[in-house]
Coordinates of C-alpha atoms in Angstrom, one line a residue:
M1273 CA 15.6 11.8 3.0
K1274 CA 12.7 9.4 3.8
L1275 CA 9.4 9.8 2.4
T1276 CA 6.5 7.2 3.3
I1277 CA 3.4 6.6 1.2
S1278 CA 0.4 4.7 2.4
L1279 CA -1.4 2.1 -0.2
D1280 CA -5.0 1.5 0.1
I1281 CA -5.6 -1.2 -2.5
L1282 CA -9.4 -1.5 -1.2
E1283 CA -9.9 2.4 -2.3
E1284 CA -7.2 2.0 -4.9
A1285 CA -5.6 5.1 -3.7
F1286 CA -2.2 6.4 -2.0
Y1287 CA -1.6 9.4 0.6
Y1288 CA 1.7 10.8 1.5
V1289 CA 2.1 10.2 4.9
S1290 CA 5.3 11.6 6.0
P1291 CA 6.3 12.2 8.8
V1292 CA 3.4 10.6 11.0
K1293 CA 1.6 7.6 10.1
P1294 CA -2.2 7.8 11.2
V1295 CA -3.4 4.7 12.7
S1296 CA -6.2 3.1 10.0
T1297 CA -9.2 1.2 10.4
V1298 CA -8.7 -0.6 7.3
P1299 CA -5.7 -2.4 5.5
L1300 CA -3.0 -0.3 4.7
I1301 CA 0.4 -0.7 3.2
Y1302 CA 2.9 2.1 4.5
T1303 CA 6.0 2.0 1.8
T1304 CA 8.6 4.1 2.7
F1305 CA 11.4 5.6 0.1
S1306 CA 14.6 7.1 0.3
A1307 CA 15.2 10.4 -2.1
E1308 CA 17.3 13.0 -3.0
K1309 CA 16.6 16.3 -2.3
A1310 CA 16.3 16.9 -5.8
E1311 CA 13.3 14.3 -6.3
I1312 CA 11.2 16.0 -3.5
A1313 CA 8.7 18.4 -4.4
Y1314 CA 6.2 20.5 -1.2
T1315 CA 2.4 21.2 -1.6
T1316 CA 1.1 24.2 -1.0
D1317 CA 1.1 23.2 2.8
N1318 CA 4.5 22.6 3.0
E1319 CA 4.5 18.8 3.1
A1320 CA 6.9 16.5 1.3
K1321 CA 5.9 14.3 -2.1
F1322 CA 7.9 13.1 -4.9
A1323 CA 8.7 15.5 -7.9
R1324 CA 6.4 15.1 -10.7
K1325 CA 8.6 12.7 -12.9
I1326 CA 9.2 10.4 -9.6
E1327 CA 5.4 10.4 -9.1
R1328 CA 4.7 9.2 -12.2
S1329 CA 6.7 6.1 -11.9
F1330 CA 4.9 5.5 -8.5
K1331 CA 1.8 6.0 -10.0
A1332 CA 2.6 3.3 -12.7
A1333 CA 4.1 0.9 -10.2
F1334 CA 1.0 1.4 -7.7
H1335 CA -1.5 0.7 -10.8
A1336 CA 0.6 -2.6 -11.5
I1337 CA 0.3 -3.4 -7.8
V1338 CA -3.4 -3.3 -7.5
Q1339 CA -4.2 -5.0 -10.9
A1340 CA -1.5 -7.6 -9.6
N1341 CA -3.6 -8.2 -6.4
Q1342 CA -7.0 -8.3 -7.5
E1343 CA -8.2 -11.4 -6.4
Y1344 CA -7.1 -10.6 -2.8
R1345 CA -8.4 -7.2 -3.2
K1346 CA -11.9 -8.5 -3.7
I1347 CA -11.3 -11.2 -0.9
L1348 CA -10.7 -8.1 1.8
D1349 CA -13.3 -6.0 0.6
Q1350 CA -16.1 -8.8 0.7
D1351 CA -14.7 -9.7 4.2
T1352 CA -14.0 -13.5 2.6
L1353 CA -13.2 -16.1 5.5
L1354 CA -10.2 -17.9 4.5
S1355 CA -8.0 -19.9 6.7
P1356 CA -4.9 -18.3 8.5
Q1357 CA -2.4 -20.1 6.2
E1358 CA -4.3 -18.9 3.2
Q1359 CA -4.2 -15.0 4.5
L1360 CA -0.7 -15.4 5.1
T1361 CA -0.1 -16.3 1.7
M1362 CA -2.1 -13.8 0.1
Q1363 CA -0.1 -11.4 2.0
R1364 CA 3.3 -12.6 1.4
K1365 CA 2.0 -12.4 -2.3
L1366 CA 1.1 -8.9 -1.8
I1367 CA 4.1 -8.1 -0.4
D1368 CA 6.7 -9.8 -3.0
S1369 CA 4.5 -8.1 -5.8
I1370 CA 5.0 -4.5 -3.7
V1371 CA 8.9 -5.1 -3.8
T1372 CA 9.0 -6.8 -7.4
T1373 CA 6.8 -4.0 -9.0
I1374 CA 9.0 -1.0 -7.1
K1375 CA 12.1 -2.4 -8.1
K1376 CA 11.1 -2.3 -11.7
Y1377 CA 11.8 1.4 -11.6
P1378 CA 15.3 2.4 -10.7
E1379 CA 14.0 5.9 -9.9
L1380 CA 12.2 4.9 -6.6
T1381 CA 14.4 3.4 -3.7
L1382 CA 12.2 1.5 -1.6
I1383 CA 13.6 1.0 2.0
R1384 CA 11.0 -0.1 4.0
V1385 CA 7.4 -2.5 3.9
E1386 CA 4.7 -2.1 6.7
L1387 CA 1.5 -3.8 6.7
A1388 CA -0.6 -1.3 9.1
G1389 CA -4.4 -1.3 10.0
S1390 CA -7.3 -3.9 9.7
W1391 CA -5.4 -7.1 8.7
P1392 CA -7.5 -10.0 9.0
V1393 CA -5.1 -13.0 9.8
Y1394 CA -7.6 -15.4 11.7
Q1395 CA -11.4 -15.0 11.3
T1396 CA -14.4 -17.4 11.9
A1397 CA -17.9 -17.0 10.9
A1398 CA -18.6 -15.3 14.4
G1399 CA -16.1 -13.0 13.7
H1400 CA -17.3 -11.5 10.3
L1401 CA -17.8 -8.2 10.0
D1402 CA -21.2 -7.2 9.4
L1403 CA -21.0 -3.4 8.1
A1404 CA -24.8 -3.0 8.7
D1405 CA -24.4 -2.6 12.2

């Protein structure tokens, strides 16, 4: 079975989104895992999630990912201007840290990573988001 979880590094939260991935206005990372039936539990709304033991491992991995990417998290949160090369470098480091960290947990079988939502790749001062509007 495939299980997709969205990672929101700005809010330091994750959400189970299988099978439908919502459209997002914030930068999200979708991570898709392969899991055996014994590794899946269901909520009272009959939505799939990791069983408790597997979810504990995922939470530990997610915490490590957030900690490893604090610099980029602050840049995204403050809408800091970076060159396209700097943005792509930071995104590459983020993806590498996600894959590397999750691979440290053999009970988590990561099969896909996607960037979704509003990731800045090119922005000038005129394109700066004014959150006061």
